[in-house]
CSV table of C-alpha atoms in Angstrom, one decimal:
chain,number,residue,atom,x,y,z
A,1,MET,CA,23.1,-15.3,12.9
A,2,TYR,CA,22.9,-14.3,9.2
A,3,ALA,CA,26.1,-12.3,9.8
A,4,LEU,CA,28.1,-15.2,11.5
A,5,GLN,CA,26.7,-17.5,8.3
A,6,LYS,CA,28.4,-15.0,5.7
A,7,ASP,CA,31.8,-13.4,7.5
A,8,ALA,CA,32.3,-16.5,10.1
A,9,LYS,CA,31.9,-13.0,12.9
A,10,GLU,CA,29.4,-11.6,15.5
A,11,PHE,CA,27.1,-8.4,15.0
A,12,GLY,CA,25.0,-7.6,17.6
A,13,VAL,CA,22.5,-4.9,17.1
A,14,SER,CA,19.8,-3.9,19.6
A,15,SER,CA,15.8,-3.7,19.3
A,16,ALA,CA,16.4,0.3,20.0
A,17,GLU,CA,18.7,0.1,17.0
A,18,VAL,CA,16.7,-1.7,15.0
A,19,GLU,CA,14.0,0.4,15.4
A,20,CYS,CA,16.1,4.0,14.6
A,21,PHE,CA,17.0,2.1,11.3
A,22,LEU,CA,13.4,1.7,10.5
A,23,GLY,CA,12.5,5.5,11.5
A,24,ILE,CA,15.4,6.0,8.9
A,25,LEU,CA,14.3,4.2,6.8
A,26,ALA,CA,10.3,5.8,6.9
A,27,PHE,CA,12.2,9.8,6.9
A,28,THR,CA,13.0,9.2,3.6
A,29,GLY,CA,10.3,7.7,2.2
A,30,ILE,CA,9.8,11.9,3.3
A,31,VAL,CA,12.5,13.6,2.4
A,32,LYS,CA,14.0,11.7,-0.8
A,33,MET,CA,17.9,12.4,-1.7
A,34,PRO,CA,19.3,10.6,-5.0
A,35,SER,CA,21.1,8.3,-2.3
A,36,TYR,CA,20.8,7.1,1.2
A,37,ARG,CA,24.7,8.1,1.7
A,38,SER,CA,23.4,11.6,0.6
A,39,TYR,CA,21.9,11.8,4.8
A,40,TRP,CA,25.0,12.1,5.8
A,41,SER,CA,26.6,13.5,3.5
A,42,ASN,CA,28.6,17.5,4.2
A,43,GLU,CA,27.5,18.8,1.2
A,44,THR,CA,23.9,17.2,1.7
A,45,ARG,CA,23.7,16.8,5.8
A,46,TYR,CA,19.6,15.7,7.3
A,47,PRO,CA,20.5,16.5,11.2
A,48,VAL,CA,17.0,13.8,11.6
A,49,ILE,CA,18.8,10.8,10.5
A,50,ALA,CA,22.9,11.8,10.4
A,51,ASP,CA,22.2,12.3,14.4
A,52,ALA,CA,20.3,9.4,15.1
A,53,MET,CA,22.7,7.3,14.0
A,54,SER,CA,26.4,6.8,11.4
A,55,ARG,CA,26.4,6.2,8.1
A,56,ASP,CA,28.4,2.8,8.4
A,57,ARG,CA,26.1,1.2,11.7
A,58,PHE,CA,23.3,1.9,8.9
A,59,GLU,CA,25.1,0.1,6.4
A,60,GLN,CA,26.0,-3.1,8.4
A,61,ILE,CA,22.3,-3.1,9.7
A,62,LYS,CA,21.7,-3.4,5.9
A,63,LYS,CA,24.4,-5.6,5.6
A,64,TYR,CA,23.5,-8.1,7.9
A,65,LEU,CA,19.6,-7.9,8.3
A,66,HIS,CA,17.3,-10.6,7.9
A,67,PHE,CA,13.8,-12.5,9.1
A,68,ASN,CA,14.2,-15.9,8.6
A,69,ASP,CA,17.5,-19.1,9.2
A,70,ASN,CA,18.7,-19.3,6.1
A,71,LEU,CA,20.2,-23.2,7.1
A,72,THR,CA,16.1,-24.2,8.2
A,73,GLN,CA,15.1,-23.7,4.5
A,74,LYS,CA,14.3,-26.9,2.5
A,75,PRO,CA,15.4,-26.8,-1.3
A,76,ARG,CA,13.5,-26.5,-3.7
A,77,GLY,CA,11.7,-29.4,-4.8
A,78,ASP,CA,10.7,-30.8,-0.9
A,79,PRO,CA,7.1,-30.5,-0.1
A,80,GLY,CA,7.6,-27.9,2.3
A,81,HIS,CA,9.5,-25.0,0.2
A,82,ASP,CA,8.9,-22.4,0.9
A,83,LYS,CA,9.8,-19.4,-2.6
A,84,ILE,CA,9.1,-16.7,0.5
A,85,HIS,CA,11.2,-18.7,3.3
A,86,LYS,CA,13.3,-14.9,4.2
A,87,VAL,CA,9.8,-13.1,5.1
A,88,ARG,CA,8.1,-15.8,6.1
A,89,PRO,CA,8.0,-14.2,9.5
A,90,LEU,CA,7.4,-10.9,9.0
A,91,ILE,CA,4.5,-10.6,6.5
A,92,GLU,CA,2.8,-13.2,8.6
A,93,MET,CA,3.3,-10.2,11.8
A,94,ILE,CA,1.9,-7.7,9.4
A,95,ARG,CA,-0.5,-10.3,8.8
A,96,ASP,CA,-1.3,-11.1,12.7
A,97,ASN,CA,-1.6,-6.7,13.0
A,98,PHE,CA,-3.6,-5.8,10.5
A,99,MET,CA,-6.3,-8.4,11.4
A,100,LYS,CA,-6.6,-7.0,14.5
A,101,ILE,CA,-8.4,-3.7,13.4
A,102,PRO,CA,-12.4,-3.7,13.2
A,103,PRO,CA,-12.6,-4.6,9.8
A,104,GLU,CA,-15.1,-2.3,7.0
A,105,GLU,CA,-18.4,-3.3,5.9
A,106,HIS,CA,-17.7,-2.6,2.2
A,107,GLN,CA,-14.3,-5.0,1.0
A,108,ALA,CA,-12.5,-5.2,-1.7
A,109,VAL,CA,-9.7,-7.9,-3.0
A,110,ASP,CA,-6.6,-7.1,-5.6
A,111,GLU,CA,-3.9,-7.0,-6.4
A,112,GLN,CA,-0.4,-5.0,-6.3
A,113,ILE,CA,2.8,-5.0,-7.5
A,114,VAL,CA,5.7,-4.0,-4.5
A,115,PRO,CA,8.2,-3.0,-7.2
A,116,THR,CA,11.6,-4.5,-7.1
A,117,LYS,CA,14.5,-4.2,-9.3
A,118,GLN,CA,15.6,-8.1,-8.4
A,119,ARG,CA,15.9,-10.6,-11.4
A,120,ILE,CA,14.8,-13.4,-9.3
A,121,SER,CA,11.6,-16.1,-10.9
A,122,LEU,CA,8.7,-14.6,-7.8
A,123,LYS,CA,8.7,-11.3,-10.2
A,124,GLN,CA,5.3,-10.0,-11.8
A,125,TYR,CA,4.3,-7.8,-14.2
A,126,ASN,CA,0.4,-5.9,-14.7
A,127,PRO,CA,0.4,-3.3,-16.7
A,128,LYS,CA,-2.8,-1.7,-15.5
A,129,LYS,CA,-0.5,-0.8,-12.1
A,130,PRO,CA,1.7,1.8,-11.6
A,131,HIS,CA,4.7,-0.5,-11.3
A,132,LYS,CA,4.7,-2.9,-13.5
A,133,TRP,CA,7.1,-4.9,-12.6
A,134,GLY,CA,8.3,-6.1,-8.9
A,135,TYR,CA,6.4,-8.8,-6.7
A,136,LYS,CA,2.1,-9.1,-6.8
A,137,PHE,CA,0.1,-9.5,-4.1
A,138,ILE,CA,-3.4,-10.1,-3.6
A,139,SER,CA,-5.2,-7.8,-1.0
A,140,ARG,CA,-8.1,-7.8,1.0
A,141,ALA,CA,-8.3,-3.9,1.6
A,142,GLY,CA,-11.4,-1.8,3.0
A,143,GLU,CA,-12.6,1.6,1.0
A,144,SER,CA,-10.3,4.1,2.9
A,145,GLY,CA,-7.2,2.1,2.4
A,146,PHE,CA,-6.0,0.1,4.7
A,147,VAL,CA,-5.2,-3.2,3.6
A,148,TYR,CA,-6.8,-5.9,6.4
A,149,ASP,CA,-4.9,-9.6,5.1
A,150,PHE,CA,-2.8,-10.3,1.5
A,151,GLU,CA,-1.1,-13.0,0.3
A,152,MET,CA,2.0,-13.2,-2.1
A,153,TYR,CA,1.6,-14.7,-4.7
A,154,THR,CA,4.6,-17.2,-5.6
A,155,GLY,CA,2.3,-19.1,-9.0
A,156,LYS,CA,-0.2,-21.7,-9.5
A,157,GLY,CA,-0.9,-23.3,-6.2
A,158,SER,CA,-0.4,-20.1,-4.0
A,159,VAL,CA,-2.9,-20.6,-2.1
A,160,ASP,CA,-4.5,-23.8,-2.6
A,161,VAL,CA,-8.4,-24.3,-0.5
A,162,SER,CA,-10.4,-25.2,-3.6
A,163,ASP,CA,-11.1,-26.3,-6.4
A,164,LEU,CA,-12.4,-23.6,-8.5
A,165,GLY,CA,-9.6,-22.3,-9.8
A,166,VAL,CA,-6.3,-19.9,-8.9
A,167,GLY,CA,-8.8,-16.3,-8.9
A,168,ALA,CA,-10.8,-17.8,-6.3
A,169,ASP,CA,-9.2,-19.4,-3.7
A,170,PHE,CA,-7.4,-16.6,-3.6
A,171,VAL,CA,-10.3,-14.8,-2.4
A,172,LEU,CA,-11.4,-17.5,-0.6
A,173,ARG,CA,-7.8,-17.6,1.9
A,174,LEU,CA,-8.1,-14.0,2.0
A,175,ALA,CA,-12.6,-14.0,2.6
A,176,ARG,CA,-11.4,-15.7,6.6
A,177,GLY,CA,-11.1,-13.3,8.6
A,178,ILE,CA,-14.2,-11.0,7.8
A,179,PRO,CA,-17.2,-11.9,9.6
A,180,LYS,CA,-19.7,-14.2,7.7
A,181,HIS,CA,-23.5,-13.9,8.2
A,182,LYS,CA,-23.4,-10.0,9.6
A,183,ASN,CA,-23.6,-8.0,6.0
A,184,TYR,CA,-20.2,-7.6,4.6
A,185,LYS,CA,-19.5,-7.5,0.9
A,186,LEU,CA,-16.4,-9.0,-0.7
A,187,PHE,CA,-15.8,-6.8,-4.2
A,188,PHE,CA,-13.8,-8.6,-7.0
A,189,ASP,CA,-12.9,-8.1,-10.9
A,190,ASN,CA,-13.3,-11.2,-13.4
A,191,TRP,CA,-9.5,-12.3,-13.3
A,192,PHE,CA,-11.7,-14.3,-9.5
A,193,SER,CA,-14.6,-14.5,-10.2
A,194,SER,CA,-16.9,-17.3,-11.0
A,195,LEU,CA,-20.6,-18.3,-9.9
A,196,ASP,CA,-19.8,-20.9,-8.5
A,197,LEU,CA,-17.1,-18.8,-6.0
A,198,ALA,CA,-20.4,-16.3,-5.7
A,199,GLN,CA,-21.9,-19.2,-4.4
A,200,THR,CA,-19.0,-20.5,-2.3
A,201,LEU,CA,-19.3,-17.2,-0.3
A,202,SER,CA,-23.5,-17.2,-0.6
A,203,ASP,CA,-22.6,-19.8,1.7
A,204,GLN,CA,-20.6,-19.5,4.3
A,205,GLY,CA,-22.4,-15.1,4.8
A,206,ILE,CA,-20.3,-13.0,2.5
A,207,LEU,CA,-22.7,-10.9,0.3
A,208,THR,CA,-19.7,-10.4,-3.3
A,209,LEU,CA,-20.1,-8.0,-6.2
A,210,ALA,CA,-18.1,-8.3,-8.9
A,211,THR,CA,-18.0,-8.4,-12.4
A,212,VAL,CA,-17.6,-11.5,-14.6
A,213,ARG,CA,-16.2,-12.2,-17.8
A,214,ALA,CA,-19.1,-13.6,-20.3
A,215,ASN,CA,-17.6,-17.8,-20.8
A,216,ARG,CA,-17.8,-18.0,-16.6
A,217,LEU,CA,-21.0,-18.3,-16.9
A,218,LYS,CA,-22.4,-21.7,-17.4
A,219,GLY,CA,-23.9,-20.9,-20.1
A,220,CYS,CA,-26.7,-17.8,-18.6
A,221,ALA,CA,-29.0,-16.3,-21.9
A,222,LEU,CA,-28.3,-12.3,-22.4
A,223,GLU,CA,-28.9,-10.3,-25.1
A,224,SER,CA,-26.1,-9.9,-27.4
A,225,ASP,CA,-23.9,-6.9,-27.3
A,226,SER,CA,-25.4,-5.9,-31.4
A,227,LYS,CA,-28.7,-5.9,-29.9
A,228,LEU,CA,-27.7,-3.8,-26.8
A,229,LYS,CA,-26.0,-1.8,-28.2
A,230,ALA,CA,-29.0,-0.6,-30.5
A,231,ARG,CA,-30.6,0.5,-27.7
A,232,GLY,CA,-27.8,2.8,-26.4
A,233,ARG,CA,-24.9,3.5,-24.1
A,234,GLY,CA,-26.9,2.9,-20.7
A,235,SER,CA,-28.7,-0.5,-22.2
A,236,TYR,CA,-28.9,-3.9,-20.1
A,237,ASP,CA,-30.4,-7.4,-19.6
A,238,TRP,CA,-30.2,-9.4,-16.8
A,239,ARG,CA,-31.3,-12.9,-15.1
A,240,VAL,CA,-31.4,-14.2,-11.9
A,241,GLU,CA,-30.1,-17.9,-10.6
A,242,THR,CA,-33.3,-18.9,-8.3
A,243,GLN,CA,-31.8,-21.4,-6.0
A,244,SER,CA,-28.6,-19.1,-5.0
A,245,ASN,CA,-30.6,-15.5,-5.3
A,246,THR,CA,-27.5,-14.2,-7.6
A,247,ILE,CA,-28.2,-12.2,-10.5
A,248,VAL,CA,-26.3,-11.6,-13.5
A,249,VAL,CA,-26.2,-8.4,-15.5
A,250,LYS,CA,-25.0,-7.1,-18.6
A,251,TRP,CA,-24.2,-3.4,-18.5
A,252,TYR,CA,-23.4,-2.2,-22.5
A,253,ASP,CA,-20.5,1.3,-21.3
A,254,ASN,CA,-18.4,1.5,-24.5
A,255,LYS,CA,-18.7,-2.5,-24.4
A,256,PRO,CA,-20.4,-5.1,-22.7
A,257,VAL,CA,-19.6,-5.4,-19.0
A,258,HIS,CA,-20.9,-8.7,-16.8
A,259,LEU,CA,-21.6,-8.6,-13.1
A,260,ILE,CA,-22.7,-11.1,-10.1
A,261,SER,CA,-24.3,-10.7,-7.4
A,262,THR,CA,-25.7,-12.0,-5.0
A,263,TYR,CA,-27.1,-8.6,-2.8
A,264,ALA,CA,-26.4,-5.4,-4.8
A,265,ALA,CA,-30.0,-5.6,-8.9
A,266,LEU,CA,-30.9,-3.2,-10.8
A,267,ASP,CA,-32.7,-0.8,-8.2
A,268,PRO,CA,-33.1,2.1,-7.8
A,269,GLU,CA,-31.9,2.8,-11.3
A,270,ASP,CA,-29.5,6.3,-11.7
A,271,THR,CA,-27.3,8.0,-14.6
A,272,CYS,CA,-23.5,8.6,-14.9
A,273,ARG,CA,-21.4,11.3,-16.9
A,274,ARG,CA,-19.4,10.1,-19.5
A,275,TRP,CA,-18.7,11.4,-22.7
A,276,ASP,CA,-19.9,11.6,-26.2
A,277,GLY,CA,-17.5,11.2,-28.9
A,278,LYS,CA,-19.9,11.3,-32.0
A,279,ARG,CA,-22.0,14.8,-30.5
A,280,LYS,CA,-17.9,16.2,-28.6
A,281,GLU,CA,-20.4,16.1,-25.6
A,282,TYR,CA,-20.9,14.7,-21.9
A,283,ALA,CA,-24.7,12.7,-21.5
A,284,ASP,CA,-25.9,11.5,-19.1
A,285,VAL,CA,-26.7,7.9,-19.0
A,286,LYS,CA,-28.9,5.2,-17.5
A,287,ARG,CA,-27.1,2.4,-15.0
A,288,PRO,CA,-28.7,0.1,-12.3
A,289,TYR,CA,-27.0,0.2,-9.0
A,290,CYS,CA,-25.0,-3.0,-9.1
A,291,VAL,CA,-23.0,-0.4,-11.4
A,292,LYS,CA,-22.7,2.1,-8.9
A,293,GLU,CA,-22.0,-0.3,-6.1
A,294,TYR,CA,-19.5,-1.9,-8.0
A,295,ASN,CA,-17.7,1.4,-8.8
A,296,ARG,CA,-18.3,3.2,-5.6
A,297,PHE,CA,-16.7,-0.1,-3.1
A,298,MET,CA,-13.6,-1.2,-5.7
A,299,GLY,CA,-11.6,0.9,-5.5
A,300,GLY,CA,-10.0,0.4,-1.7
A,301,VAL,CA,-7.0,-2.0,-3.2
A,302,ASP,CA,-6.4,1.3,-5.5
A,303,LEU,CA,-6.9,3.7,-3.1
A,304,ALA,CA,-3.6,1.2,-0.9
A,305,ASP,CA,-1.3,1.4,-3.4
A,306,MET,CA,-1.9,5.2,-4.4
A,307,LEU,CA,-1.2,5.9,-0.7
A,308,LEU,CA,2.0,3.9,-0.4
A,309,GLU,CA,3.2,5.4,-3.6
A,310,LEU,CA,3.0,9.1,-1.4
A,311,TYR,CA,6.2,8.0,0.8
A,312,ARG,CA,7.2,4.2,0.5
A,313,ILE,CA,6.1,2.8,2.8
A,314,ASP,CA,2.9,4.1,5.1
A,315,PHE,CA,0.9,2.9,7.3
A,316,LYS,CA,-3.4,4.7,7.4
A,317,ARG,CA,-5.3,4.2,10.6
A,318,LEU,CA,-8.3,5.8,11.0
A,319,ALA,CA,-9.2,6.7,15.2
A,320,ALA,CA,-13.1,6.9,15.7
A,321,GLY,CA,-14.1,10.1,17.3
A,322,GLN,CA,-11.4,12.1,15.5
A,323,LYS,CA,-10.2,14.1,13.1
A,324,PRO,CA,-8.2,11.8,10.7
A,325,MET,CA,-4.3,12.5,11.3
A,326,ASN,CA,-2.9,13.8,7.7
A,327,LEU,CA,-1.2,11.3,6.3
A,328,LEU,CA,2.0,13.2,5.6
A,329,GLN,CA,2.1,14.3,10.2
A,330,PHE,CA,1.5,10.8,11.3
A,331,LYS,CA,4.0,9.3,9.3
A,332,THR,CA,6.9,11.4,10.6
A,333,ASP,CA,5.3,10.9,14.3
A,334,VAL,CA,6.1,7.1,14.1
A,335,ALA,CA,10.0,8.0,12.1
A,336,ARG,CA,10.4,10.1,15.6
A,337,ALA,CA,9.0,7.6,17.7
A,338,LEU,CA,10.6,4.8,16.7
A,339,LEU,CA,14.3,7.2,16.1
A,340,SER,CA,13.4,8.3,19.5
A,341,GLY,CA,16.0,5.1,20.7
A,342,ALA,CA,18.2,6.5,19.3
A,343,SER,CA,20.8,7.5,22.0
A,344,LEU,CA,21.2,3.9,23.0
A,345,ALA,CA,22.3,3.2,19.9
A,346,THR,CA,27.1,2.7,19.1
A,347,PRO,CA,28.5,6.0,19.4
A,348,LYS,CA,29.1,7.6,15.5
A,349,ARG,CA,31.8,8.3,13.7
A,350,GLY,CA,32.4,11.1,12.2
A,351,ARG,CA,33.2,15.1,13.0
A,352,PRO,CA,31.1,16.3,16.7
A,353,LEU,CA,27.5,17.3,16.8
A,354,ASN,CA,26.5,20.2,18.0
A,355,SER,CA,25.0,20.2,21.1
A,356,THR,CA,24.6,23.1,22.6
A,357,ARG,CA,21.8,23.3,19.8
A,358,LEU,CA,19.4,21.1,22.4
A,359,ASP,CA,20.4,23.5,25.8
A,360,GLY,CA,17.1,25.3,25.2
A,361,GLN,CA,18.9,28.5,26.2
A,362,GLY,CA,20.3,32.0,23.4
A,363,HIS,CA,18.6,30.5,20.4
A,364,PHE,CA,17.4,33.1,19.0
A,365,PRO,CA,16.1,33.5,14.6
A,366,ALA,CA,17.4,36.4,13.2
A,367,TRP,CA,16.5,37.5,9.5
A,368,ILE,CA,20.1,37.8,7.2
A,369,GLU,CA,20.1,39.1,3.1
A,370,SER,CA,19.5,36.4,1.2
A,371,LYS,CA,18.8,32.5,1.5
A,372,GLN,CA,21.0,30.1,2.7
A,373,ARG,CA,19.6,26.0,2.1
A,374,CYS,CA,17.7,25.0,4.9
A,375,ARG,CA,20.1,22.2,7.9
A,376,VAL,CA,16.6,20.2,8.6
A,377,CYS,CA,14.9,19.8,5.2
A,378,VAL,CA,17.9,20.6,2.7
A,379,GLN,CA,16.4,20.8,-0.2
A,380,ALA,CA,14.4,24.4,0.7
A,381,HIS,CA,17.2,27.6,1.5
A,382,SER,CA,16.0,31.0,4.3
A,383,LYS,CA,16.8,34.4,5.3
A,384,VAL,CA,16.0,32.8,8.8
A,385,LYS,CA,19.2,31.5,10.8
A,386,CYS,CA,20.1,31.1,14.8
A,387,VAL,CA,22.7,33.6,16.2
A,388,LYS,CA,23.6,31.1,18.5
A,389,CYS,CA,24.4,28.0,16.3
A,390,GLU,CA,24.9,29.5,13.2
A,391,VAL,CA,22.9,27.9,10.8
A,392,SER,CA,19.9,28.7,8.6
A,393,LEU,CA,16.2,27.1,9.5
A,394,CYS,CA,12.7,26.9,7.6
A,395,PHE,CA,10.6,29.0,10.1
A,396,THR,CA,7.6,29.6,8.5
A,397,PRO,CA,3.6,28.9,8.4
A,398,ASN,CA,3.8,25.1,7.2
A,399,ARG,CA,7.4,24.9,7.9
A,400,ASN,CA,9.0,25.7,11.3
A,401,CYS,CA,12.5,23.2,11.1
A,402,PHE,CA,13.7,26.2,13.4
A,403,LEU,CA,11.8,24.1,15.7
A,404,THR,CA,12.9,20.7,14.9
A,405,TYR,CA,17.1,21.1,14.9
A,406,HIS,CA,16.9,22.4,18.6
A,407,THR,CA,14.0,19.7,20.3
A,408,MET,CA,15.3,17.0,18.2
């Protein structure tokens, strides 16, 4: 449809080709090259990608790939205008599938930045994230790093479900998918939190623990910073709001930190290791239970960011009763599965492929004197070559490009 709108030309594509296209994108996150054309270049050719689809076909799909009809987008100023109309169906599809996964008991809401170089008003800045500029998403993730739900931040009014403020609205929106009154716990930081939000979630049957800004405590009187500092690192003060059974704790580390919770309080108290700048040594600092609990479970979204950064396009799933699959192996298996329909793609242009590599006959490794670039992984060099195909291939305990080349 977009090809007709843009260039007035017909453009047909099969589901197998789209899967192949996505498989290529997945492999580009594993094997890095300066540009995507390098995967088809004679000097740096990567057969897993180059044999699956021609470069011209890849560029055609890339040029016309769209997820929504541009003609149905409401103009700016219209009450129904959607800033992310172009990707809305894709986002909803991904979210619906994420929410089919059984939830973990401890989940966190936090920001994610998806990097982009586009000059667009939706781009946000966050100096605390690895990619400081990009699209801003508010996500709900478990302690394993799996993202269960997310919402794109498009400015004030992105989500409007209450009168508690922008941050609270995101938490309430994302909390809809959490089972109620079943001891599930939600963590978030002081950009989102307030006494009213904690009490609202408690009424809905969701337990919470969050840091909170002092000016959102509705005049709750706690010991001053100077008094806590005089008592030393690890000192704290607390108050309980009896009607909603909500506790507010002020803990002094290098500076005061305020926490609010509807389930975690002071005991059991323990200690944590902190660097003492004056004594130039580590010291044990006491901390209430709520601080320990917050530090343990707040990092789910940050873990998701780390996993995404490993190979950029990523997905993690834990199988019950089985050893978790290595992330790189999982990504490789998904990419291969998507490429399995490559034979249905349009014929490729360029030099003919070496069909004998897949015939399963007479392919034996031989030792050569000098290392040559591996035909599969490109970045490595090997002293092993196939006597029939006359190409160098890695053949080590950690990497078997010899098998990959002759089976894919």
